[in-house]
């Protein structure tokens, strides 16, 4: 495993749309492992592949009680309620802001073995799912931020 460099705001790759993963090969598994290591090292809650310079639909989320989720081709299949909370992003250091997100989010994805998984997250985890999946479409939390928190 290896740490990967985090791309920062201003890097065009953060604004591009990521491609679907067709086959979960060793390269994707290594990417997932490296992303988990990088997320821990940077003390993040989640990380999306474009943040390490790879335009593939791959994210990792530290979901607390459900452990580390390695998600390939994640899609939101249900949303409920709404919440407003502070967010930050490893690609946008020193900015935190309030973003409205669903309170409860269910996603469908493939795990690292190519098996379909369905996971529901609430509060912080729901926010992480939305934030990371937005990255795959070139969307950053500052695009949706209602106000910046000093
Ligand atoms: Co982010």
Tab-separated table of C-alpha atoms and ligand atoms in Angstrom:
chain	number	residue	atom	x	y	z
A	1	UNK	CA	0.000	0.000	0.000
A	2	UNK	CA	1.085	3.529	-0.580
A	3	UNK	CA	-0.015	7.028	0.202
A	4	UNK	CA	-1.272	9.020	-2.756
A	5	UNK	CA	-1.023	12.730	-3.260
A	6	UNK	CA	-4.246	14.649	-2.667
A	7	UNK	CA	-5.225	16.979	-5.510
A	8	UNK	CA	-6.224	20.417	-4.318
A	9	UNK	CA	-8.781	23.013	-5.436
A	10	UNK	CA	-7.653	24.554	-8.709
A	11	UNK	CA	-6.572	21.184	-10.129
A	12	UNK	CA	-8.846	20.615	-13.138
A	13	UNK	CA	-9.183	16.909	-12.459
A	14	UNK	CA	-11.496	17.705	-9.516
A	15	UNK	CA	-14.003	19.172	-11.990
A	16	UNK	CA	-14.106	16.198	-14.372
A	17	UNK	CA	-16.626	13.386	-14.457
A	18	UNK	CA	-15.327	9.968	-13.459
A	19	UNK	CA	-15.872	6.851	-15.537
A	20	UNK	CA	-17.639	3.730	-14.389
A	21	UNK	CA	-15.387	0.804	-13.425
A	22	UNK	CA	-15.980	-2.092	-15.823
A	23	UNK	CA	-13.790	-4.660	-14.108
A	24	UNK	CA	-12.469	-4.823	-10.543
A	25	UNK	CA	-8.897	-5.896	-11.236
A	26	UNK	CA	-5.720	-5.704	-9.145
A	27	UNK	CA	-5.243	-2.087	-10.164
A	28	UNK	CA	-8.622	-1.113	-8.697
A	29	UNK	CA	-7.964	-3.143	-5.522
A	30	UNK	CA	-4.618	-1.387	-5.067
A	31	UNK	CA	-6.310	1.957	-5.669
A	32	UNK	CA	-8.908	1.153	-2.960
A	33	UNK	CA	-6.206	0.108	-0.465
A	34	UNK	CA	-4.115	3.191	-1.187
A	35	UNK	CA	-7.183	5.419	-0.821
A	36	UNK	CA	-7.995	3.879	2.589
A	37	UNK	CA	-4.405	4.426	3.735
A	38	UNK	CA	-4.413	8.003	2.436
A	39	UNK	CA	-7.792	8.732	4.067
A	40	UNK	CA	-6.507	7.499	7.456
A	41	UNK	CA	-3.251	9.409	7.079
A	42	UNK	CA	-5.120	12.642	6.307
A	43	UNK	CA	-7.750	11.929	9.011
A	44	UNK	CA	-10.610	12.204	6.532
A	45	UNK	CA	-14.061	10.599	6.696
A	46	UNK	CA	-14.077	9.780	3.009
A	47	UNK	CA	-12.073	10.048	-0.177
A	48	UNK	CA	-12.983	9.850	-3.871
A	49	UNK	CA	-10.648	8.642	-6.628
A	50	UNK	CA	-10.474	11.991	-8.510
A	51	UNK	CA	-8.956	13.446	-5.325
A	52	UNK	CA	-5.947	11.221	-5.917
A	53	UNK	CA	-5.912	11.931	-9.647
A	54	UNK	CA	-7.880	8.916	-10.905
A	55	UNK	CA	-11.086	9.526	-12.878
A	56	UNK	CA	-12.851	6.320	-11.874
A	57	UNK	CA	-16.062	5.861	-9.883
A	58	UNK	CA	-14.374	4.631	-6.715
A	59	UNK	CA	-14.781	6.000	-3.181
A	60	UNK	CA	-13.882	4.994	0.352
A	61	UNK	CA	-15.838	6.037	3.443
A	62	UNK	CA	-15.050	5.508	7.101
A	63	UNK	CA	-18.532	4.690	8.346
A	64	UNK	CA	-17.692	4.171	12.009
A	65	UNK	CA	-19.747	1.178	13.156
A	66	UNK	CA	-19.993	-0.337	9.668
A	67	UNK	CA	-16.218	-0.029	9.258
A	68	UNK	CA	-14.347	1.112	6.193
A	69	UNK	CA	-16.478	0.915	3.063
A	70	UNK	CA	-14.735	0.415	-0.271
A	71	UNK	CA	-17.269	1.382	-2.913
A	72	UNK	CA	-17.074	0.900	-6.661
A	73	UNK	CA	-19.654	2.555	-8.938
A	74	UNK	CA	-21.688	3.852	-5.973
A	75	UNK	CA	-25.164	5.220	-6.689
A	76	UNK	CA	-27.710	6.809	-4.385
A	77	UNK	CA	-30.920	4.779	-4.540
A	78	UNK	CA	-32.886	6.464	-1.745
A	79	UNK	CA	-32.816	9.683	0.248
A	80	UNK	CA	-34.925	10.761	3.213
A	81	UNK	CA	-35.246	13.938	5.225
A	82	UNK	CA	-32.735	16.719	5.349
A	83	UNK	CA	-29.995	18.054	7.584
A	84	UNK	CA	-27.654	20.990	7.605
A	85	UNK	CA	-24.161	20.421	8.893
A	86	UNK	CA	-20.617	21.623	8.520
A	87	UNK	CA	-18.429	20.005	5.889
A	88	UNK	CA	-14.850	20.154	4.843
A	89	UNK	CA	-12.828	18.421	2.139
A	90	UNK	CA	-9.243	17.165	1.998
A	91	UNK	CA	-8.946	18.856	-1.415
A	92	UNK	CA	-10.018	22.227	-0.015
A	93	UNK	CA	-7.934	22.796	3.105
A	94	UNK	CA	-8.962	25.470	5.584
A	95	UNK	CA	-12.528	25.879	4.280
A	96	UNK	CA	-15.539	24.620	6.209
A	97	UNK	CA	-19.125	25.409	5.422
A	98	UNK	CA	-22.731	24.487	6.011
A	99	UNK	CA	-24.324	22.259	3.375
A	100	UNK	CA	-27.849	20.887	3.205
A	101	UNK	CA	-27.921	17.117	2.628
A	102	UNK	CA	-30.451	14.307	3.058
A	103	UNK	CA	-30.573	12.934	6.620
A	104	UNK	CA	-30.637	9.315	5.513
A	105	UNK	CA	-29.130	7.962	2.303
A	106	UNK	CA	-29.112	4.464	0.851
A	107	UNK	CA	-26.500	3.580	-1.717
A	108	UNK	CA	-25.898	0.661	-4.009
A	109	UNK	CA	-22.333	-0.194	-5.010
A	110	UNK	CA	-19.937	-3.036	-5.719
A	111	UNK	CA	-17.469	-4.042	-3.026
A	112	UNK	CA	-13.853	-4.950	-3.799
A	113	UNK	CA	-14.931	-8.494	-4.671
A	114	UNK	CA	-17.421	-7.254	-7.236
A	115	UNK	CA	-20.442	-8.140	-5.085
A	116	UNK	CA	-23.388	-5.760	-4.993
A	117	UNK	CA	-23.898	-4.179	-1.595
A	118	UNK	CA	-26.634	-1.879	-0.311
A	119	UNK	CA	-25.773	0.353	2.638
A	120	UNK	CA	-27.842	2.944	4.495
A	121	UNK	CA	-26.153	5.764	6.367
A	122	UNK	CA	-27.530	8.551	8.512
A	123	UNK	CA	-26.250	11.952	9.538
A	124	UNK	CA	-22.454	12.141	9.084
A	125	UNK	CA	-22.351	8.979	6.965
A	126	UNK	CA	-25.229	10.156	4.742
A	127	UNK	CA	-23.317	13.386	4.212
A	128	UNK	CA	-20.121	11.475	3.407
A	129	UNK	CA	-21.920	9.324	0.807
A	130	UNK	CA	-23.342	12.420	-0.921
A	131	UNK	CA	-20.085	14.403	-0.690
A	132	UNK	CA	-17.938	11.586	-2.116
A	133	UNK	CA	-20.384	10.659	-4.895
A	134	UNK	CA	-20.533	14.357	-5.867
A	135	UNK	CA	-16.750	14.237	-6.370
A	136	UNK	CA	-17.295	11.576	-9.060
A	137	UNK	CA	-19.330	14.125	-11.010
A	138	UNK	CA	-16.895	16.993	-10.509
A	139	UNK	CA	-19.054	18.633	-7.836
A	140	UNK	CA	-17.434	20.096	-4.715
A	141	UNK	CA	-19.112	20.973	-1.411
A	142	UNK	CA	-18.283	24.648	-1.905
A	143	UNK	CA	-20.702	24.591	-4.895
A	144	UNK	CA	-23.544	23.734	-2.503
A	145	UNK	CA	-22.335	25.557	0.578
A	146	UNK	CA	-24.904	27.902	2.120
A	147	UNK	CA	-22.402	29.746	4.216
A	148	UNK	CA	-18.757	29.455	5.105
A	149	UNK	CA	-17.923	28.792	8.748
A	150	UNK	CA	-15.037	30.856	10.090
B	1	LIG	CO1	-14.210	16.087	-0.584
